[in-house]
Amino acid sequence: MPKFAANLTMMFADRPFLERFKAAADAGFRYVEYLWPYDYPAAELKALLDKHGLKQVLFNSAAGDTKNGEWGLTALPGRESEARRDIDQALEYAIALECPTVHIMAGVVPAGADRNAYLNTYIDNVRYASERFRPHGIHIVLEALSPQVKPNYLLKSQYDTLAAVEAIDRDNVRIQFDYYHAQNVDGQLSAMTKAMFARIGHIQIASVPDRHEPDEGEVNYPYIFALLDELGYAGYIGCEYNPRGKTEDGLGWLAAYREK
Ligand SMILES: O=C(O)C(=O)[C@@H](O)CO
Ligand SMILES: [Mg+2]
């Protein structure tokens, strides 16, 4: 049975961030994820999780100067000390939040820049993260982002992510397989799921093309969920979608999967 996590960056977004924890719990979720925790003290977030009986299952390393187009510093040559500072900060939060997995954001490769230099920087910095996270039993995931969402991101295809995970070659570094991006770029979702399954550490879902509830559009999610069950996926599935309207009104798709 899939373990669905509410993505509190996108879901319940009609209320202030700190109120979304209660909303998720009231809607029946037991797991949550969101992009970044750093605007709040970790202890305040942990208290909210505990109060509402929730487990945090994923968040991201810091993205850098997003207003100026940054989307992660980990792959940026010359920015290694900032990237490692962000990795250390992510680890502190993961320990405090008892979060099992962190997405280490790569970054954007400027037009005309040498992609290999960015990839090599990413590999070195993620290996640093892997060593720092290992004693705490915390996993790292890497995610491909489709060009319609983040043009020129270092990892575009699921095959880019697989190649990076293989090059990094650390047992606590895996793929964050987001079916929305995977369908936008690669297609053949069930074949990729099977081929990459051993390397998948976290999953996210949304409809394609509109990034809404997973009950519309070109991806047959009931089929994907059954396949993941069949393969024995034991991780979490983040509901990283923009609800069509009020989040609660769009949760009909979840009824068949509610944990008893
Ligand atoms: O955009 C996505 O997809 C994500 O999972 C974000 O956390 C990273 O951009
Ligand atoms: Mg995603």
PDB file of C-alpha atoms and ligand atoms in Angstrom:
ATOM      1  CA  MET A   1       0.000   0.000   0.000  1.00  0.00           C
ATOM      2  CA  PRO A   2       1.594   3.335  -1.015  1.00  0.00           C
ATOM      3  CA  LYS A   3       2.516   5.741   1.801  1.00  0.00           C
ATOM      4  CA  PHE A   4       1.431   9.158   0.546  1.00  0.00           C
ATOM      5  CA  ALA A   5       3.004  12.360   1.890  1.00  0.00           C
ATOM      6  CA  ALA A   6       1.267  15.720   1.585  1.00  0.00           C
ATOM      7  CA  ASN A   7       3.558  18.277  -0.024  1.00  0.00           C
ATOM      8  CA  LEU A   8       2.972  21.315   2.191  1.00  0.00           C
ATOM      9  CA  THR A   9       4.561  23.730  -0.271  1.00  0.00           C
ATOM     10  CA  MET A  10       1.882  23.026  -2.860  1.00  0.00           C
ATOM     11  CA  MET A  11      -1.051  21.549  -0.935  1.00  0.00           C
ATOM     12  CA  PHE A  12      -3.214  23.456   1.553  1.00  0.00           C
ATOM     13  CA  ALA A  13      -1.574  26.612   0.173  1.00  0.00           C
ATOM     14  CA  ASP A  14      -4.691  28.688   0.881  1.00  0.00           C
ATOM     15  CA  ARG A  15      -3.455  29.074   4.472  1.00  0.00           C
ATOM     16  CA  PRO A  16      -0.193  30.136   6.145  1.00  0.00           C
ATOM     17  CA  PHE A  17       2.568  27.533   6.018  1.00  0.00           C
ATOM     18  CA  LEU A  18       2.502  26.619   9.717  1.00  0.00           C
ATOM     19  CA  GLU A  19      -1.248  25.947   9.555  1.00  0.00           C
ATOM     20  CA  ARG A  20      -0.822  23.397   6.756  1.00  0.00           C
ATOM     21  CA  PHE A  21       0.432  20.696   9.171  1.00  0.00           C
ATOM     22  CA  LYS A  22      -2.914  20.532  10.964  1.00  0.00           C
ATOM     23  CA  ALA A  23      -4.766  20.688   7.635  1.00  0.00           C
ATOM     24  CA  ALA A  24      -2.772  17.704   6.330  1.00  0.00           C
ATOM     25  CA  ALA A  25      -3.406  15.689   9.489  1.00  0.00           C
ATOM     26  CA  ASP A  26      -7.132  16.562   9.426  1.00  0.00           C
ATOM     27  CA  ALA A  27      -7.272  15.353   5.811  1.00  0.00           C
ATOM     28  CA  GLY A  28      -5.870  11.989   6.922  1.00  0.00           C
ATOM     29  CA  PHE A  29      -2.186  12.292   5.986  1.00  0.00           C
ATOM     30  CA  ARG A  30       0.437  10.795   8.288  1.00  0.00           C
ATOM     31  CA  TYR A  31       3.465  11.929   6.269  1.00  0.00           C
ATOM     32  CA  VAL A  32       4.512  15.332   4.945  1.00  0.00           C
ATOM     33  CA  GLU A  33       7.220  16.835   2.750  1.00  0.00           C
ATOM     34  CA  TYR A  34       7.911  20.415   1.616  1.00  0.00           C
ATOM     35  CA  LEU A  35      10.648  22.290  -0.153  1.00  0.00           C
ATOM     36  CA  TRP A  36      12.508  24.113   2.628  1.00  0.00           C
ATOM     37  CA  PRO A  37      12.308  24.321   6.422  1.00  0.00           C
ATOM     38  CA  TYR A  38      14.920  27.053   6.912  1.00  0.00           C
ATOM     39  CA  ASP A  39      12.593  30.000   7.601  1.00  0.00           C
ATOM     40  CA  TYR A  40      11.654  28.361  10.920  1.00  0.00           C
ATOM     41  CA  PRO A  41      13.589  26.922  13.865  1.00  0.00           C
ATOM     42  CA  ALA A  42      13.745  23.130  13.535  1.00  0.00           C
ATOM     43  CA  ALA A  43      12.350  22.716  17.078  1.00  0.00           C
ATOM     44  CA  GLU A  44       9.193  24.669  16.146  1.00  0.00           C
ATOM     45  CA  LEU A  45       8.608  22.461  13.095  1.00  0.00           C
ATOM     46  CA  LYS A  46       9.292  19.267  15.054  1.00  0.00           C
ATOM     47  CA  ALA A  47       6.790  20.336  17.723  1.00  0.00           C
ATOM     48  CA  LEU A  48       4.138  20.844  15.018  1.00  0.00           C
ATOM     49  CA  LEU A  49       4.869  17.435  13.488  1.00  0.00           C
ATOM     50  CA  ASP A  50       4.555  15.788  16.898  1.00  0.00           C
ATOM     51  CA  LYS A  51       1.423  17.708  17.848  1.00  0.00           C
ATOM     52  CA  HIS A  52      -0.359  16.502  14.710  1.00  0.00           C
ATOM     53  CA  GLY A  53       1.042  12.959  14.637  1.00  0.00           C
ATOM     54  CA  LEU A  54       2.960  13.570  11.402  1.00  0.00           C
ATOM     55  CA  LYS A  55       6.295  12.324  10.128  1.00  0.00           C
ATOM     56  CA  GLN A  56       8.456  14.532   7.914  1.00  0.00           C
ATOM     57  CA  VAL A  57       9.808  12.402   5.048  1.00  0.00           C
ATOM     58  CA  LEU A  58      11.636  14.837   2.727  1.00  0.00           C
ATOM     59  CA  PHE A  59      12.870  18.400   2.282  1.00  0.00           C
ATOM     60  CA  ASN A  60      15.491  20.061   0.081  1.00  0.00           C
ATOM     61  CA  SER A  61      18.885  21.605   0.641  1.00  0.00           C
ATOM     62  CA  ALA A  62      18.794  25.398   0.257  1.00  0.00           C
ATOM     63  CA  ALA A  63      18.276  26.739  -3.268  1.00  0.00           C
ATOM     64  CA  GLY A  64      20.496  29.870  -3.095  1.00  0.00           C
ATOM     65  CA  ASP A  65      19.392  33.169  -4.605  1.00  0.00           C
ATOM     66  CA  THR A  66      16.162  32.062  -6.267  1.00  0.00           C
ATOM     67  CA  LYS A  67      15.193  35.646  -7.221  1.00  0.00           C
ATOM     68  CA  ASN A  68      18.252  35.671  -9.470  1.00  0.00           C
ATOM     69  CA  GLY A  69      17.588  32.255 -10.982  1.00  0.00           C
ATOM     70  CA  GLU A  70      19.588  30.003  -8.659  1.00  0.00           C
ATOM     71  CA  TRP A  71      18.023  26.605  -7.913  1.00  0.00           C
ATOM     72  CA  GLY A  72      20.669  24.877  -5.789  1.00  0.00           C
ATOM     73  CA  LEU A  73      24.385  25.565  -5.386  1.00  0.00           C
ATOM     74  CA  THR A  74      25.732  22.017  -5.132  1.00  0.00           C
ATOM     75  CA  ALA A  75      26.812  21.790  -8.783  1.00  0.00           C
ATOM     76  CA  LEU A  76      28.202  25.308  -9.134  1.00  0.00           C
ATOM     77  CA  PRO A  77      31.994  25.389  -9.661  1.00  0.00           C
ATOM     78  CA  GLY A  78      33.620  27.909  -7.300  1.00  0.00           C
ATOM     79  CA  ARG A  79      30.665  27.827  -4.828  1.00  0.00           C
ATOM     80  CA  GLU A  80      31.786  24.677  -2.962  1.00  0.00           C
ATOM     81  CA  SER A  81      32.101  26.266   0.477  1.00  0.00           C
ATOM     82  CA  GLU A  82      28.553  27.697   0.298  1.00  0.00           C
ATOM     83  CA  ALA A  83      27.229  24.378  -1.030  1.00  0.00           C
ATOM     84  CA  ARG A  84      28.849  22.477   1.839  1.00  0.00           C
ATOM     85  CA  ARG A  85      27.533  24.985   4.355  1.00  0.00           C
ATOM     86  CA  ASP A  86      24.036  24.334   2.941  1.00  0.00           C
ATOM     87  CA  ILE A  87      24.604  20.562   3.141  1.00  0.00           C
ATOM     88  CA  ASP A  88      25.620  20.896   6.803  1.00  0.00           C
ATOM     89  CA  GLN A  89      22.541  23.025   7.480  1.00  0.00           C
ATOM     90  CA  ALA A  90      20.298  20.425   5.796  1.00  0.00           C
ATOM     91  CA  LEU A  91      21.836  17.706   7.956  1.00  0.00           C
ATOM     92  CA  GLU A  92      21.172  19.673  11.168  1.00  0.00           C
ATOM     93  CA  TYR A  93      17.499  20.050  10.182  1.00  0.00           C
ATOM     94  CA  ALA A  94      17.177  16.417   9.090  1.00  0.00           C
ATOM     95  CA  ILE A  95      18.485  15.226  12.460  1.00  0.00           C
ATOM     96  CA  ALA A  96      16.210  17.575  14.398  1.00  0.00           C
ATOM     97  CA  LEU A  97      13.132  16.716  12.284  1.00  0.00           C
ATOM     98  CA  GLU A  98      13.978  12.982  12.265  1.00  0.00           C
ATOM     99  CA  CYS A  99      13.631  13.149   8.491  1.00  0.00           C
ATOM    100  CA  PRO A 100      15.032  10.056   6.715  1.00  0.00           C
ATOM    101  CA  THR A 101      15.803  11.626   3.322  1.00  0.00           C
ATOM    102  CA  VAL A 102      17.041  14.967   1.953  1.00  0.00           C
ATOM    103  CA  HIS A 103      17.013  16.152  -1.668  1.00  0.00           C
ATOM    104  CA  ILE A 104      20.342  17.818  -2.456  1.00  0.00           C
ATOM    105  CA  MET A 105      19.517  20.378  -5.144  1.00  0.00           C
ATOM    106  CA  ALA A 106      21.992  20.564  -8.039  1.00  0.00           C
ATOM    107  CA  GLY A 107      21.657  23.919  -9.803  1.00  0.00           C
ATOM    108  CA  VAL A 108      21.272  25.570 -13.183  1.00  0.00           C
ATOM    109  CA  VAL A 109      23.988  25.337 -15.845  1.00  0.00           C
ATOM    110  CA  PRO A 110      24.213  28.721 -17.615  1.00  0.00           C
ATOM    111  CA  ALA A 111      23.940  28.645 -21.408  1.00  0.00           C
ATOM    112  CA  GLY A 112      27.359  28.021 -22.941  1.00  0.00           C
ATOM    113  CA  ALA A 113      28.928  26.740 -19.688  1.00  0.00           C
ATOM    114  CA  ASP A 114      30.785  23.398 -19.515  1.00  0.00           C
ATOM    115  CA  ARG A 115      28.156  20.931 -18.186  1.00  0.00           C
ATOM    116  CA  ASN A 116      30.866  18.426 -17.223  1.00  0.00           C
ATOM    117  CA  ALA A 117      32.462  20.907 -14.833  1.00  0.00           C
ATOM    118  CA  TYR A 118      29.067  21.310 -13.117  1.00  0.00           C
ATOM    119  CA  LEU A 119      28.487  17.566 -13.019  1.00  0.00           C
ATOM    120  CA  ASN A 120      31.919  16.913 -11.499  1.00  0.00           C
ATOM    121  CA  THR A 121      31.355  19.587  -8.847  1.00  0.00           C
ATOM    122  CA  TYR A 122      27.976  18.012  -8.039  1.00  0.00           C
ATOM    123  CA  ILE A 123      29.531  14.546  -7.747  1.00  0.00           C
ATOM    124  CA  ASP A 124      32.241  15.822  -5.337  1.00  0.00           C
ATOM    125  CA  ASN A 125      29.803  17.762  -3.163  1.00  0.00           C
ATOM    126  CA  VAL A 126      27.217  14.959  -3.000  1.00  0.00           C
ATOM    127  CA  ARG A 127      29.994  12.564  -1.959  1.00  0.00           C
ATOM    128  CA  TYR A 128      30.823  15.034   0.821  1.00  0.00           C
ATOM    129  CA  ALA A 129      27.130  15.022   1.828  1.00  0.00           C
ATOM    130  CA  SER A 130      27.038  11.236   1.702  1.00  0.00           C
ATOM    131  CA  GLU A 131      29.887  10.950   4.218  1.00  0.00           C
ATOM    132  CA  ARG A 132      28.341  13.578   6.516  1.00  0.00           C
ATOM    133  CA  PHE A 133      24.861  11.962   6.396  1.00  0.00           C
ATOM    134  CA  ARG A 134      25.927   8.310   6.675  1.00  0.00           C
ATOM    135  CA  PRO A 135      26.562   8.147  10.464  1.00  0.00           C
ATOM    136  CA  HIS A 136      23.011   9.408  11.006  1.00  0.00           C
ATOM    137  CA  GLY A 137      21.406   6.876   8.667  1.00  0.00           C
ATOM    138  CA  ILE A 138      19.973   9.692   6.523  1.00  0.00           C
ATOM    139  CA  HIS A 139      19.623   9.182   2.774  1.00  0.00           C
ATOM    140  CA  ILE A 140      20.251  11.648  -0.043  1.00  0.00           C
ATOM    141  CA  VAL A 141      18.194  11.858  -3.225  1.00  0.00           C
ATOM    142  CA  LEU A 142      18.847  13.655  -6.532  1.00  0.00           C
ATOM    143  CA  GLU A 143      16.037  14.830  -8.789  1.00  0.00           C
ATOM    144  CA  ALA A 144      15.704  15.576 -12.511  1.00  0.00           C
ATOM    145  CA  LEU A 145      13.617  18.679 -13.297  1.00  0.00           C
ATOM    146  CA  SER A 146      11.942  19.071 -16.685  1.00  0.00           C
ATOM    147  CA  PRO A 147      12.834  22.170 -18.761  1.00  0.00           C
ATOM    148  CA  GLN A 148       9.262  23.476 -18.599  1.00  0.00           C
ATOM    149  CA  VAL A 149       9.754  23.882 -14.816  1.00  0.00           C
ATOM    150  CA  LYS A 150      13.467  24.721 -14.572  1.00  0.00           C
ATOM    151  CA  PRO A 151      15.262  25.355 -17.879  1.00  0.00           C
ATOM    152  CA  ASN A 152      18.936  24.304 -17.960  1.00  0.00           C
ATOM    153  CA  TYR A 153      18.829  22.447 -14.637  1.00  0.00           C
ATOM    154  CA  LEU A 154      21.821  20.102 -14.423  1.00  0.00           C
ATOM    155  CA  LEU A 155      19.627  16.969 -14.315  1.00  0.00           C
ATOM    156  CA  LYS A 156      16.834  16.924 -16.895  1.00  0.00           C
ATOM    157  CA  SER A 157      16.083  13.265 -17.640  1.00  0.00           C
ATOM    158  CA  GLN A 158      15.726  10.330 -15.242  1.00  0.00           C
ATOM    159  CA  TYR A 159      18.720   8.924 -17.120  1.00  0.00           C
ATOM    160  CA  ASP A 160      20.799  12.000 -16.110  1.00  0.00           C
ATOM    161  CA  THR A 161      19.899  11.304 -12.486  1.00  0.00           C
ATOM    162  CA  LEU A 162      20.655   7.596 -12.791  1.00  0.00           C
ATOM    163  CA  ALA A 163      24.058   8.402 -14.362  1.00  0.00           C
ATOM    164  CA  ALA A 164      24.852  10.876 -11.551  1.00  0.00           C
ATOM    165  CA  VAL A 165      23.813   8.372  -8.846  1.00  0.00           C
ATOM    166  CA  GLU A 166      25.970   5.705 -10.472  1.00  0.00           C
ATOM    167  CA  ALA A 167      28.950   8.062 -10.802  1.00  0.00           C
ATOM    168  CA  ILE A 168      28.631   9.172  -7.148  1.00  0.00           C
ATOM    169  CA  ASP A 169      28.520   5.482  -6.241  1.00  0.00           C
ATOM    170  CA  ARG A 170      27.478   5.727  -2.592  1.00  0.00           C
ATOM    171  CA  ASP A 171      24.899   3.418  -1.027  1.00  0.00           C
ATOM    172  CA  ASN A 172      23.006   6.276   0.662  1.00  0.00           C
ATOM    173  CA  VAL A 173      22.529   8.295  -2.565  1.00  0.00           C
ATOM    174  CA  ARG A 174      19.443   7.499  -4.677  1.00  0.00           C
ATOM    175  CA  ILE A 175      16.997   8.860  -7.252  1.00  0.00           C
ATOM    176  CA  GLN A 176      14.055  11.111  -6.395  1.00  0.00           C
ATOM    177  CA  PHE A 177      11.756   9.871  -9.158  1.00  0.00           C
ATOM    178  CA  ASP A 178       9.151  12.530  -9.898  1.00  0.00           C
ATOM    179  CA  TYR A 179       6.680  11.064 -12.383  1.00  0.00           C
ATOM    180  CA  TYR A 180       5.568  14.525 -13.497  1.00  0.00           C
ATOM    181  CA  HIS A 181       9.053  15.423 -14.737  1.00  0.00           C
ATOM    182  CA  ALA A 182       9.698  11.870 -15.941  1.00  0.00           C
ATOM    183  CA  GLN A 183       6.627  11.923 -18.182  1.00  0.00           C
ATOM    184  CA  ASN A 184       7.460  15.412 -19.466  1.00  0.00           C
ATOM    185  CA  VAL A 185      10.942  14.353 -20.544  1.00  0.00           C
ATOM    186  CA  ASP A 186      11.268  10.578 -20.837  1.00  0.00           C
ATOM    187  CA  GLY A 187       7.905   8.779 -21.061  1.00  0.00           C
ATOM    188  CA  GLN A 188       7.928   4.938 -20.834  1.00  0.00           C
ATOM    189  CA  LEU A 189       7.238   5.289 -17.114  1.00  0.00           C
ATOM    190  CA  SER A 190       6.715   1.670 -16.170  1.00  0.00           C
ATOM    191  CA  ALA A 191       9.827   0.485 -18.031  1.00  0.00           C
ATOM    192  CA  MET A 192      11.925   3.167 -16.279  1.00  0.00           C
ATOM    193  CA  THR A 193      10.368   2.352 -12.902  1.00  0.00           C
ATOM    194  CA  LYS A 194      11.378  -1.292 -13.276  1.00  0.00           C
ATOM    195  CA  ALA A 195      14.849  -0.545 -14.670  1.00  0.00           C
ATOM    196  CA  MET A 196      15.717   2.052 -12.007  1.00  0.00           C
ATOM    197  CA  PHE A 197      13.776   0.573  -9.106  1.00  0.00           C
ATOM    198  CA  ALA A 198      16.800  -0.492  -7.034  1.00  0.00           C
ATOM    199  CA  ARG A 199      18.079   3.105  -7.150  1.00  0.00           C
ATOM    200  CA  ILE A 200      14.816   4.899  -6.285  1.00  0.00           C
ATOM    201  CA  GLY A 201      14.808   6.540  -2.842  1.00  0.00           C
ATOM    202  CA  HIS A 202      11.764   8.804  -3.049  1.00  0.00           C
ATOM    203  CA  ILE A 203       8.816   9.299  -5.414  1.00  0.00           C
ATOM    204  CA  GLN A 204       6.660  12.305  -6.282  1.00  0.00           C
ATOM    205  CA  ILE A 205       3.480  12.502  -8.353  1.00  0.00           C
ATOM    206  CA  ALA A 206       1.240  14.960 -10.189  1.00  0.00           C
ATOM    207  CA  SER A 207      -0.923  14.859 -13.278  1.00  0.00           C
ATOM    208  CA  VAL A 208       0.622  15.656 -16.650  1.00  0.00           C
ATOM    209  CA  PRO A 209       0.455  18.162 -18.266  1.00  0.00           C
ATOM    210  CA  ASP A 210      -1.256  20.380 -15.650  1.00  0.00           C
ATOM    211  CA  ARG A 211       0.484  19.276 -12.422  1.00  0.00           C
ATOM    212  CA  HIS A 212      -2.822  18.784 -10.605  1.00  0.00           C
ATOM    213  CA  GLU A 213      -4.304  15.825  -8.675  1.00  0.00           C
ATOM    214  CA  PRO A 214      -3.130  12.436 -10.043  1.00  0.00           C
ATOM    215  CA  ASP A 215      -6.636  11.588 -11.277  1.00  0.00           C
ATOM    216  CA  GLU A 216      -6.527  13.328 -14.677  1.00  0.00           C
ATOM    217  CA  GLY A 217      -4.211  13.713 -17.631  1.00  0.00           C
ATOM    218  CA  GLU A 218      -1.911  11.363 -19.481  1.00  0.00           C
ATOM    219  CA  VAL A 219      -0.451   9.242 -16.642  1.00  0.00           C
ATOM    220  CA  ASN A 220      -2.415   6.217 -15.363  1.00  0.00           C
ATOM    221  CA  TYR A 221      -1.491   6.472 -11.674  1.00  0.00           C
ATOM    222  CA  PRO A 222      -3.556   3.522 -10.386  1.00  0.00           C
ATOM    223  CA  TYR A 223      -1.459   1.385 -12.745  1.00  0.00           C
ATOM    224  CA  ILE A 224       1.788   2.966 -11.455  1.00  0.00           C
ATOM    225  CA  PHE A 225       0.770   2.502  -7.793  1.00  0.00           C
ATOM    226  CA  ALA A 226      -0.043  -1.173  -8.423  1.00  0.00           C
ATOM    227  CA  LEU A 227       3.331  -1.591 -10.149  1.00  0.00           C
ATOM    228  CA  LEU A 228       5.142   0.014  -7.194  1.00  0.00           C
ATOM    229  CA  ASP A 229       3.327  -2.360  -4.814  1.00  0.00           C
ATOM    230  CA  GLU A 230       4.259  -5.298  -7.003  1.00  0.00           C
ATOM    231  CA  LEU A 231       7.921  -4.202  -7.019  1.00  0.00           C
ATOM    232  CA  GLY A 232       7.814  -3.855  -3.222  1.00  0.00           C
ATOM    233  CA  TYR A 233       8.336  -0.099  -2.975  1.00  0.00           C
ATOM    234  CA  ALA A 234       8.553   0.652   0.744  1.00  0.00           C
ATOM    235  CA  GLY A 235       9.296   4.385   0.571  1.00  0.00           C
ATOM    236  CA  TYR A 236       7.047   7.438   0.431  1.00  0.00           C
ATOM    237  CA  ILE A 237       5.140   9.057  -2.434  1.00  0.00           C
ATOM    238  CA  GLY A 238       5.040  12.840  -2.231  1.00  0.00           C
ATOM    239  CA  CYS A 239       1.872  14.498  -3.540  1.00  0.00           C
ATOM    240  CA  GLU A 240       3.677  17.378  -5.202  1.00  0.00           C
ATOM    241  CA  TYR A 241       0.790  18.871  -7.135  1.00  0.00           C
ATOM    242  CA  ASN A 242      -1.104  22.152  -7.364  1.00  0.00           C
ATOM    243  CA  PRO A 243      -4.685  21.354  -6.348  1.00  0.00           C
ATOM    244  CA  ARG A 244      -7.319  22.374  -8.918  1.00  0.00           C
ATOM    245  CA  GLY A 245      -9.243  24.118  -6.159  1.00  0.00           C
ATOM    246  CA  LYS A 246      -9.442  23.584  -2.406  1.00  0.00           C
ATOM    247  CA  THR A 247      -7.001  20.780  -1.523  1.00  0.00           C
ATOM    248  CA  GLU A 248      -9.558  18.819   0.514  1.00  0.00           C
ATOM    249  CA  ASP A 249     -12.049  18.827  -2.374  1.00  0.00           C
ATOM    250  CA  GLY A 250      -9.542  17.113  -4.647  1.00  0.00           C
ATOM    251  CA  LEU A 251      -8.636  14.151  -2.409  1.00  0.00           C
ATOM    252  CA  GLY A 252     -11.179  11.708  -3.835  1.00  0.00           C
ATOM    253  CA  TRP A 253      -8.392   9.859  -5.677  1.00  0.00           C
ATOM    254  CA  LEU A 254      -6.778   9.021  -2.303  1.00  0.00           C
ATOM    255  CA  ALA A 255      -9.797   7.207  -0.817  1.00  0.00           C
ATOM    256  CA  ALA A 256      -8.873   3.852  -2.353  1.00  0.00           C
ATOM    257  CA  TYR A 257      -5.391   4.002  -0.813  1.00  0.00           C
ATOM    258  CA  ARG A 258      -6.090   5.186   2.698  1.00  0.00           C
ATOM    259  CA  GLU A 259      -4.184   3.179   5.302  1.00  0.00           C
ATOM    260  CA  LYS A 260      -6.583   1.163   7.384  1.00  0.00           C
TER     261      LYS A 260
HETATM  262  O1  LIG B   1      10.080  20.840  -8.502  1.00  0.00           O
HETATM  263  C1  LIG B   1      10.125  19.699  -8.050  1.00  0.00           C
HETATM  264  O2  LIG B   1       9.677  18.718  -8.670  1.00  0.00           O
HETATM  265  C2  LIG B   1      10.691  19.430  -6.721  1.00  0.00           C
HETATM  266  O3  LIG B   1      10.618  18.328  -6.253  1.00  0.00           O
HETATM  267  C3  LIG B   1      11.346  20.512  -5.966  1.00  0.00           C
HETATM  268  O4  LIG B   1      11.545  20.112  -4.660  1.00  0.00           O
HETATM  269  C4  LIG B   1      12.716  20.850  -6.482  1.00  0.00           C
HETATM  270  O5  LIG B   1      12.658  21.821  -7.401  1.00  0.00           O
HETATM  271 MG    MG B   2       9.596  16.951  -7.551  1.00  0.00          MG
END
